[in-house]
XYZ file of C-alpha atoms in Angstrom:
630
model
C -84.610 -6.480 -54.328
C -81.517 -5.735 -56.392
C -81.489 -3.091 -59.102
C -79.122 -2.519 -62.007
C -76.595 0.238 -62.634
C -78.904 1.417 -65.416
C -81.538 2.010 -62.774
C -78.987 3.872 -60.681
C -78.183 6.174 -63.601
C -81.826 6.698 -64.496
C -82.923 7.581 -60.983
C -80.624 10.571 -60.680
C -82.142 12.591 -63.503
C -84.584 15.237 -62.360
C -86.341 16.034 -65.603
C -86.206 14.605 -69.086
C -84.485 16.623 -71.774
C -86.145 17.313 -75.078
C -85.886 14.322 -77.383
C -86.653 14.912 -81.042
C -89.604 12.876 -82.216
C -89.031 10.277 -84.848
C -91.447 9.599 -87.650
C -91.847 6.690 -90.043
C -90.877 8.806 -93.021
C -88.498 11.753 -93.156
C -89.781 15.056 -94.436
C -87.123 14.958 -97.092
C -88.318 17.964 -99.024
C -87.947 20.291 -96.041
C -85.318 22.988 -96.411
C -84.177 25.862 -94.219
C -85.006 29.389 -95.227
C -82.403 30.686 -92.761
C -80.685 29.817 -89.522
C -78.745 31.828 -86.992
C -76.180 30.369 -84.627
C -74.935 31.947 -81.406
C -72.104 30.318 -79.467
C -72.503 30.119 -75.695
C -70.218 29.184 -72.827
C -69.051 25.611 -72.199
C -69.182 24.660 -75.886
C -72.925 25.210 -76.195
C -74.766 26.871 -79.078
C -78.186 28.343 -79.670
C -79.465 28.059 -83.207
C -82.589 29.657 -84.617
C -84.247 27.389 -87.117
C -86.697 29.066 -89.478
C -89.094 26.421 -90.736
C -90.816 27.484 -93.998
C -94.577 27.417 -94.476
C -94.561 24.175 -96.506
C -92.538 22.510 -93.740
C -94.934 23.526 -90.954
C -97.919 22.345 -92.992
C -96.318 18.999 -93.789
C -95.176 18.450 -90.188
C -98.644 19.186 -88.816
C -100.278 16.860 -91.326
C -97.782 14.117 -90.446
C -98.491 14.585 -86.739
C -102.230 14.289 -87.376
C -101.700 11.026 -89.271
C -99.718 9.538 -86.377
C -102.322 10.572 -83.802
C -105.224 9.233 -85.872
C -103.636 5.759 -85.764
C -103.923 5.607 -81.992
C -107.233 7.309 -81.135
C -110.834 6.198 -81.417
C -113.358 8.849 -82.377
C -117.065 8.027 -82.829
C -117.989 8.062 -86.524
C -114.477 7.324 -87.742
C -112.722 4.030 -88.243
C -109.439 3.590 -86.383
C -106.642 4.644 -88.711
C -108.945 6.528 -91.074
C -108.111 10.047 -92.162
C -109.697 12.354 -89.611
C -109.923 16.124 -90.089
C -107.363 18.031 -88.080
C -110.039 20.080 -86.328
C -111.835 16.954 -85.132
C -108.571 15.481 -83.867
C -107.621 18.613 -81.967
C -111.062 18.826 -80.358
C -110.747 15.188 -79.288
C -107.294 15.808 -77.838
C -108.487 18.956 -76.088
C -111.193 16.933 -74.368
C -108.428 14.782 -72.908
C -106.387 17.786 -71.771
C -104.065 17.967 -74.783
C -105.378 21.002 -76.624
C -102.051 21.785 -78.336
C -100.536 18.303 -78.225
C -100.642 17.712 -82.003
C -99.046 21.081 -82.780
C -96.350 20.438 -80.144
C -95.626 17.102 -81.766
C -95.311 18.821 -85.147
C -92.768 21.236 -83.688
C -90.717 18.355 -82.297
C -90.784 16.689 -85.704
C -89.552 19.914 -87.326
C -86.621 20.137 -84.923
C -85.782 16.480 -85.445
C -85.648 17.018 -89.185
C -84.028 20.446 -89.391
C -81.525 20.674 -86.537
C -78.916 18.223 -87.822
C -78.595 19.744 -91.318
C -78.539 23.210 -89.779
C -75.582 22.258 -87.572
C -73.862 20.521 -90.477
C -74.136 23.727 -92.479
C -72.253 25.433 -89.644
C -69.636 22.647 -89.577
C -70.249 21.650 -85.968
C -70.925 18.286 -84.346
C -73.702 18.082 -81.728
C -73.429 15.920 -78.616
C -76.123 14.956 -76.191
C -79.766 15.870 -76.604
C -80.911 19.264 -77.952
C -83.291 21.366 -75.892
C -85.983 23.765 -76.996
C -85.293 27.136 -75.377
C -89.056 27.709 -75.460
C -90.987 24.524 -74.787
C -92.898 22.832 -77.590
C -96.108 23.352 -75.641
C -95.544 27.120 -75.431
C -94.510 27.347 -79.089
C -97.641 25.415 -80.028
C -99.788 28.282 -78.759
C -98.648 30.465 -81.677
C -97.953 27.705 -84.199
C -100.035 27.970 -87.352
C -99.732 25.185 -89.943
C -98.818 26.659 -93.290
C -96.971 29.626 -91.773
C -93.229 29.781 -91.145
C -91.987 29.662 -87.546
C -88.725 30.448 -85.771
C -87.632 27.735 -83.331
C -84.763 28.447 -80.930
C -82.823 25.305 -79.979
C -79.842 24.938 -77.655
C -77.397 22.047 -77.642
C -73.860 21.180 -76.701
C -71.414 20.695 -79.534
C -68.075 18.949 -79.752
C -65.466 21.499 -78.679
C -62.512 22.741 -80.641
C -59.044 22.404 -79.144
C -56.420 25.110 -79.308
C -52.919 25.194 -77.840
C -51.475 27.979 -75.747
C -48.432 28.496 -77.908
C -46.477 26.515 -80.482
C -46.397 22.818 -79.483
C -46.515 23.658 -75.766
C -46.843 19.975 -74.931
C -43.129 19.638 -75.619
C -41.092 20.655 -72.589
C -43.934 20.410 -70.076
C -42.805 21.381 -66.594
C -43.904 18.661 -64.227
C -42.868 17.405 -60.806
C -43.375 14.304 -58.721
C -41.738 12.348 -55.917
C -39.979 9.014 -56.105
C -37.373 6.965 -54.293
C -33.734 7.877 -54.893
C -31.497 5.817 -57.116
C -30.989 2.327 -55.684
C -27.219 2.243 -55.346
C -27.275 -1.122 -53.562
C -29.203 -2.662 -56.456
C -26.713 -1.153 -58.896
C -23.732 -2.525 -56.963
C -25.294 -5.969 -56.800
C -26.051 -5.899 -60.533
C -22.400 -5.126 -61.263
C -21.245 -8.002 -59.082
C -23.782 -10.354 -60.696
C -22.450 -9.333 -64.096
C -18.903 -10.011 -62.967
C -20.052 -13.381 -61.585
C -21.124 -14.400 -65.084
C -17.554 -13.948 -66.311
C -15.806 -15.367 -63.254
C -13.018 -17.907 -63.759
C -12.734 -21.128 -61.777
C -9.423 -22.525 -60.539
C -9.554 -26.149 -59.456
C -8.468 -26.864 -55.880
C -5.969 -29.707 -56.167
C -5.887 -30.479 -52.460
C -8.989 -32.622 -51.820
C -8.729 -31.989 -48.095
C -9.439 -28.257 -48.461
C -12.841 -27.380 -47.049
C -15.331 -25.375 -49.088
C -15.848 -21.709 -48.203
C -18.353 -19.076 -49.256
C -17.336 -17.801 -52.679
C -16.005 -21.191 -53.838
C -17.747 -23.371 -56.394
C -18.108 -27.129 -56.494
C -19.371 -29.880 -58.755
C -21.740 -32.308 -57.057
C -24.093 -35.233 -57.525
C -27.475 -34.666 -55.863
C -30.174 -37.170 -54.933
C -33.304 -35.705 -53.376
C -36.149 -37.006 -51.208
C -39.290 -35.418 -49.823
C -38.964 -34.810 -46.087
C -41.448 -36.550 -43.824
C -43.178 -34.833 -40.909
C -40.505 -36.377 -38.665
C -37.709 -34.894 -40.787
C -36.711 -38.238 -42.320
C -36.208 -39.161 -45.993
C -39.478 -39.913 -47.757
C -40.422 -40.429 -51.378
C -37.672 -39.761 -53.965
C -37.945 -36.406 -55.729
C -38.505 -36.231 -59.499
C -35.369 -36.439 -61.598
C -35.715 -32.737 -62.421
C -35.049 -31.936 -58.775
C -31.912 -34.096 -58.617
C -28.918 -34.371 -60.901
C -25.317 -35.337 -61.588
C -22.341 -33.038 -62.216
C -24.264 -29.995 -61.006
C -22.231 -26.826 -60.417
C -23.039 -25.112 -57.117
C -21.638 -21.678 -56.360
C -21.468 -20.999 -52.645
C -23.164 -17.624 -52.382
C -26.094 -16.234 -50.422
C -29.558 -16.406 -51.950
C -28.574 -18.428 -54.993
C -30.410 -21.686 -54.315
C -32.918 -23.331 -52.031
C -32.537 -22.210 -48.449
C -30.156 -24.600 -46.668
C -28.246 -26.009 -49.638
C -25.256 -23.652 -49.622
C -25.121 -23.574 -45.833
C -25.075 -27.370 -45.762
C -22.072 -27.566 -48.109
C -19.844 -25.000 -46.392
C -16.992 -26.926 -44.738
C -17.331 -30.015 -46.949
C -14.372 -31.389 -48.905
C -13.960 -33.340 -52.136
C -15.219 -36.929 -51.846
C -17.456 -36.121 -48.888
C -21.218 -36.709 -48.973
C -23.411 -34.320 -47.021
C -27.077 -34.837 -46.104
C -28.702 -31.436 -46.430
C -32.233 -30.334 -45.530
C -33.619 -27.580 -47.767
C -36.848 -25.630 -48.212
C -38.298 -25.091 -51.673
C -39.381 -21.479 -52.402
C -43.069 -20.616 -52.021
C -43.149 -19.192 -55.550
C -41.714 -22.306 -57.197
C -43.372 -23.108 -60.549
C -43.850 -26.737 -59.531
C -46.649 -26.255 -56.990
C -46.263 -29.849 -55.784
C -42.886 -28.847 -54.290
C -43.484 -25.139 -53.494
C -42.933 -24.351 -49.823
C -42.112 -27.934 -48.859
C -39.000 -29.378 -47.233
C -36.694 -31.909 -48.886
C -33.549 -33.838 -48.000
C -30.621 -34.142 -50.408
C -27.624 -36.459 -50.354
C -24.937 -34.282 -51.953
C -21.558 -35.731 -52.913
C -18.782 -33.234 -53.651
C -16.884 -34.292 -56.785
C -14.671 -31.263 -57.367
C -13.951 -27.896 -55.740
C -12.676 -24.628 -57.185
C -11.949 -21.054 -56.237
C -13.699 -18.318 -58.190
C -12.009 -15.134 -59.378
C -14.126 -12.183 -60.494
C -12.768 -10.139 -63.402
C -11.600 -6.615 -62.704
C -14.142 -3.962 -63.619
C -12.379 -2.168 -66.488
C -12.651 -1.503 -70.219
C -11.454 -5.022 -71.084
C -14.216 -6.551 -68.996
C -16.822 -4.214 -70.531
C -15.680 -5.298 -74.024
C -16.327 -8.923 -73.072
C -19.910 -8.017 -72.185
C -20.335 -6.213 -75.512
C -17.598 -5.149 -77.918
C -18.716 -1.514 -78.156
C -18.811 -0.960 -74.381
C -16.317 0.753 -72.074
C -16.348 0.649 -68.305
C -18.003 4.083 -68.241
C -20.673 3.262 -70.841
C -21.359 -0.120 -69.227
C -22.017 1.499 -65.867
C -24.132 4.201 -67.528
C -26.322 1.647 -69.323
C -26.684 -0.453 -66.201
C -27.518 2.588 -64.106
C -30.129 3.695 -66.633
C -31.690 0.224 -66.807
C -31.980 -0.029 -63.033
C -33.368 3.482 -62.685
C -35.946 2.901 -65.426
C -37.010 -0.345 -63.811
C -37.468 1.349 -60.427
C -39.200 4.313 -62.081
C -42.013 2.036 -63.313
C -43.375 2.085 -59.769
C -43.922 5.835 -60.119
C -45.339 5.980 -63.653
C -48.764 6.739 -62.197
C -47.393 9.732 -60.287
C -45.417 10.826 -63.337
C -48.457 10.669 -65.595
C -50.662 12.528 -63.117
C -48.097 15.301 -63.015
C -47.842 15.367 -66.814
C -51.624 15.384 -67.118
C -51.935 18.369 -64.792
C -49.313 20.248 -66.818
C -50.930 19.263 -70.123
C -54.338 20.546 -69.016
C -52.761 23.955 -68.380
C -51.482 24.429 -71.946
C -54.689 23.594 -73.791
C -57.807 25.693 -74.337
C -60.973 23.610 -74.446
C -64.505 24.511 -73.454
C -65.946 21.434 -71.765
C -69.622 20.797 -72.632
C -71.972 20.325 -69.706
C -73.270 17.198 -71.446
C -69.851 15.584 -70.981
C -69.634 16.630 -67.335
C -73.152 15.413 -66.581
C -72.694 12.045 -68.278
C -69.341 11.393 -66.613
C -70.729 12.446 -63.234
C -73.647 10.052 -63.733
C -71.280 7.188 -64.492
C -69.101 7.965 -61.465
C -72.112 8.392 -59.198
C -73.630 5.104 -60.348
C -70.265 3.368 -59.866
C -69.985 4.779 -56.356
C -73.484 3.618 -55.451
C -72.751 0.174 -56.889
C -69.617 -0.047 -54.739
C -71.667 0.834 -51.677
C -74.098 -1.954 -52.535
C -71.230 -4.400 -53.070
C -69.891 -3.285 -49.693
C -73.082 -4.413 -47.997
C -75.210 -1.261 -47.950
C -78.891 -2.126 -48.228
C -80.598 -1.235 -51.507
C -83.269 0.706 -49.657
C -80.596 2.941 -48.109
C -78.900 3.441 -51.473
C -82.199 4.448 -53.086
C -82.594 7.150 -50.445
C -79.249 8.618 -51.512
C -80.133 8.645 -55.205
C -81.934 11.953 -55.557
C -81.553 14.803 -58.057
C -80.358 17.050 -55.226
C -77.630 14.663 -54.100
C -76.518 14.085 -57.669
C -76.282 17.821 -58.302
C -74.118 18.261 -55.195
C -71.917 15.379 -56.302
C -71.644 16.794 -59.816
C -70.482 20.152 -58.469
C -67.711 18.437 -56.500
C -66.391 16.252 -59.340
C -66.993 18.697 -62.208
C -63.485 20.187 -62.079
C -61.806 16.765 -62.203
C -64.053 15.609 -65.047
C -63.305 18.771 -67.039
C -59.568 18.302 -66.521
C -59.695 14.639 -67.563
C -61.647 15.580 -70.681
C -59.066 18.211 -71.624
C -56.258 15.703 -71.143
C -58.072 13.094 -73.239
C -58.747 15.528 -76.073
C -55.183 16.854 -75.958
C -53.757 13.307 -75.987
C -55.710 12.465 -79.140
C -54.478 15.653 -80.784
C -50.853 14.878 -79.860
C -51.118 11.316 -81.168
C -52.366 12.649 -84.503
C -49.896 15.544 -84.739
C -46.875 13.385 -83.859
C -48.137 10.361 -85.808
C -47.739 8.107 -82.794
C -48.694 4.482 -83.218
C -49.145 1.473 -80.985
C -47.506 -1.730 -82.251
C -50.225 -4.230 -83.328
C -48.299 -7.009 -81.595
C -48.635 -5.187 -78.281
C -52.392 -4.860 -78.778
C -52.668 -8.575 -79.582
C -50.595 -9.430 -76.515
C -52.922 -7.467 -74.244
C -55.977 -9.013 -75.859
C -54.465 -12.445 -75.309
C -54.041 -11.695 -71.619
C -57.641 -10.498 -71.419
C -58.811 -13.675 -73.127
C -57.024 -15.818 -70.560
C -58.443 -13.774 -67.678
C -61.962 -14.146 -69.048
C -61.504 -17.877 -69.523
C -60.179 -18.357 -65.996
C -63.070 -16.375 -64.503
C -65.724 -17.896 -66.803
C -66.615 -14.475 -68.198
C -67.470 -13.839 -71.860
C -64.688 -12.544 -74.059
C -65.801 -10.028 -76.669
C -62.799 -8.994 -78.738
C -64.832 -6.516 -80.794
C -65.669 -4.653 -77.574
C -62.250 -5.031 -75.952
C -60.017 -4.119 -78.913
C -60.859 -0.386 -79.173
C -60.508 -0.004 -75.410
C -57.122 -1.742 -75.410
C -55.961 0.358 -78.365
C -57.076 3.536 -76.623
C -55.341 2.582 -73.377
C -52.075 1.701 -75.115
C -52.196 4.862 -77.217
C -52.623 6.931 -74.049
C -49.554 5.178 -72.620
C -47.631 5.929 -75.830
C -48.609 9.607 -75.681
C -47.541 9.984 -72.060
C -44.246 8.228 -72.718
C -43.709 10.737 -75.543
C -44.560 13.626 -73.204
C -42.188 12.238 -70.564
C -39.316 12.019 -73.048
C -39.786 15.700 -73.895
C -40.723 16.983 -70.416
C -38.771 19.172 -68.017
C -39.131 17.222 -64.775
C -38.456 18.453 -61.279
C -38.156 15.137 -59.460
C -37.920 15.032 -55.693
C -36.033 11.966 -54.529
C -37.171 10.930 -51.083
C -37.158 7.778 -49.017
C -40.599 6.649 -47.947
C -41.219 6.250 -44.241
C -41.951 8.258 -41.143
C -41.240 11.995 -41.327
C -37.923 13.022 -39.857
C -37.885 14.206 -36.246
C -37.700 18.000 -36.221
C -35.441 18.590 -33.211
C -35.446 22.372 -33.681
C -39.246 22.546 -33.633
C -39.470 20.267 -30.641
C -36.932 22.352 -28.741
C -38.850 25.502 -29.585
C -42.103 23.984 -28.339
C -40.362 22.861 -25.165
C -38.908 26.346 -24.536
C -42.258 27.989 -25.099
C -43.925 25.575 -22.714
C -41.308 26.242 -20.015
C -41.804 29.978 -20.419
C -45.572 29.614 -20.063
C -45.178 27.529 -16.927
C -42.735 30.057 -15.530
C -45.065 32.965 -16.254
C -47.995 31.123 -14.719
C -46.120 30.525 -11.461
C -44.896 34.122 -11.378
C -48.413 35.406 -11.864
C -49.688 33.237 -9.029
C -46.901 33.841 -6.485
C -45.555 37.207 -7.570
C -42.053 35.867 -7.155
C -39.150 35.252 -9.487
C -38.946 31.507 -9.801
C -35.950 31.218 -12.107
C -34.145 29.186 -9.470
C -36.988 26.678 -9.286
C -37.291 26.002 -13.020
C -35.259 23.179 -14.528
C -33.316 24.018 -17.645
C -34.473 21.366 -20.084
C -31.395 21.203 -22.294
C -28.157 23.118 -21.961
C -25.040 22.155 -23.854
C -21.857 22.237 -21.742
C -18.311 22.719 -22.939
C -17.936 18.944 -22.994
C -20.799 18.783 -25.499
C -23.172 16.741 -23.330
C -26.759 17.645 -22.542
C -27.303 18.434 -18.847
C -30.169 19.692 -16.727
C -30.203 22.032 -13.780
C -32.178 19.671 -11.578
C -33.419 20.700 -8.126
C -31.485 18.791 -5.513
C -34.365 18.086 -3.180
C -34.160 14.467 -1.979
C -37.899 13.904 -1.841
C -38.340 14.800 -5.504
C -37.609 12.297 -8.282
C -36.965 14.583 -11.245
C -37.409 13.098 -14.707
C -34.536 12.841 -17.117
C -34.158 15.829 -19.482
C -35.259 13.735 -22.463
C -38.413 12.726 -20.595
C -39.161 16.362 -19.818
C -38.809 17.301 -23.472
C -40.948 14.357 -24.543
C -43.682 15.205 -22.060
C -43.669 18.868 -23.044
C -43.758 18.005 -26.734
C -46.659 15.571 -26.295
C -48.569 18.196 -24.336
C -47.990 20.828 -26.996
C -48.950 18.476 -29.801
C -52.193 17.569 -28.055
C -52.971 21.262 -27.516
C -52.377 21.953 -31.193
C -54.629 19.043 -32.156
C -57.391 20.344 -29.888
C -57.076 23.838 -31.346
C -57.293 22.447 -34.881
C -60.347 20.384 -34.005
C -62.081 23.268 -32.235
C -61.310 25.739 -35.007
C -63.680 24.620 -37.735
C -62.240 26.292 -40.800
C -64.426 26.052 -43.884
C -62.532 24.257 -46.653
C -62.291 26.120 -49.954
C -62.647 24.382 -53.322
C -58.901 24.318 -54.000
C -58.054 22.794 -50.616
C -60.822 20.226 -50.942
C -59.695 19.296 -54.448
C -56.125 18.833 -53.194
C -57.390 16.623 -50.373
C -59.377 14.468 -52.815
C -56.405 14.242 -55.195
C -54.234 12.701 -52.478
C -56.691 9.844 -51.890
C -57.323 6.547 -53.599
C -60.528 6.272 -55.629
C -62.317 4.320 -52.877
C -61.256 6.762 -50.151
C -62.146 9.733 -52.355
C -65.648 8.392 -53.001
C -66.159 7.821 -49.281
C -64.889 11.309 -48.427
C -67.235 12.883 -50.981
C -70.200 11.044 -49.489
C -69.216 12.259 -46.026
C -68.742 15.841 -47.236
C -72.147 15.761 -48.884
C -73.708 14.639 -45.615
C -74.865 11.404 -47.236
C -72.910 9.311 -44.728
C -72.438 10.005 -41.034
C -69.264 8.835 -39.314
C -69.992 7.439 -35.879
C -67.352 7.349 -33.161
C -65.976 3.911 -32.370
C -67.487 2.798 -29.006
C -64.280 0.902 -28.297
C -62.093 3.846 -29.218
C -60.219 6.047 -26.782
C -62.228 9.029 -25.553
C -65.632 7.655 -26.571
C -68.424 9.653 -24.926
C -70.992 7.154 -23.663
C -73.099 9.692 -21.786
C -75.753 9.596 -24.503
C -75.849 5.802 -24.729
C -79.125 4.302 -23.564
C -78.490 0.649 -24.415
C -77.548 -1.954 -21.845
C -76.845 -5.630 -21.741
C -79.557 -7.469 -19.735
C -77.073 -10.149 -18.714
C -75.192 -7.632 -16.579
C -78.171 -5.575 -15.420
C -77.797 -5.728 -11.659
């Protein structure tokens, strides 16, 4: 049986918080004689509400009226006014001796807490809690006498900055690929190609070369499975007086190659392949055959890259400014791939310059949402509902909350700080950009047959775009330490490998000396010794019956041995991970991997060794295949 995410969220709560009772009519005449507020950690407050005598009397009478509507007492009609004493005796007989008084106390809190907090100028969040339970307070509650009620609740926190506009000039760092010089060079050439001049080749016998251009008539046909001409292609795929520039990667694969060596007046039959990403899906990825007649040929001359050329591109440009703008455009385009890393770095720095006490209500609610999402992903991944239900316990949720609390608190600080920056700097998101995003969402919903609710989507889109605007603003004013690095395998550390090899040789030497008591320097091969000629040689024993490995093989074998030893030592040495190390490990993972790692760390999932993996210990296996039971 499937169950909803709401069920997932509900199941993780251990005990219900105090919920103020609601009543049909508000006790509008109630006023506070006094209230005292004490601020606690994590943006919590405790407030003492002093309910006056008239308020306690009215609340108790109201509670009696509500109870009388739902109880049957011999001698009284249902809904009739029943004396309070009779009602309390009836409730006591059912085990609720102070139930009516407890309900009156809840009604008092429901009526008096909000105005009390408003008087203090604070905004409550979450549900308030009675420091002393309503049942315990009911023991001393006397209708018609004033009572002090101590209530705790989380309130919306106040934000303060560590300094004057510290969000300007944030010091942040991240890694990205270095500037793509090859892309820049190609962009310059492409720009020059746009302004190239053609010089007609008068000699019709001259054969076309790469870099030339030609004017052609093209007639296309679909290629059959046998490679013959089939149905004619649509007119859009053929044409007359078409200019073709002989350069790599410009057109369909095979067209340029098929024209190299042709001369004016010649007709070539060329087989081409349409690109897979062609807009016309009826042609995408398919082969075609073109009859191409060369009408005219020309040489192409690229303009020199100088100030005159730059002025042709745009009057206010020079060669230097043209290259600078092009370089910036290319770098910004490549940098988009690393915006996520940039923003994470900015977010970390932003959280350090803001003072905000994060309410536990926020942490708990966010942890619930994340926990429910994680459980839902497990279900979507094929985990049985019965197994998921076993994981959803108050204890497991509390463990999970402790792990994710720091990240939730940081995200909350960043969110609050972003809103404050948007307001202080008067940042705005263009309405057209919001409408564009909503239009894309509408199309996605239509294509997936999902309902489109613009009223629900619009505030989320606006919030997302505003966050992007804020982080772009932070990036423009940030002090970045960017590490430019090529992705790929880590570089081979020759010095480390040589050191490991030397240490291994020394250990082997010492071991032999200890066993034989002799100096065995003459029997140990020198792994790598640089001669005056600069080559690497080895002092190899010249015993004919021994096939000594090459020096590189010796080093490789020694290194592999040392690496395996180090791995074994790391595995055997179970070092307990501290919170900072664990948080760093989680931060380096994707959301899916992080959720899985948290489940493993909590002991909620056990990783079993792959039976087909290397080094699998099958000594404990007790299963067998009857087919091969001999």
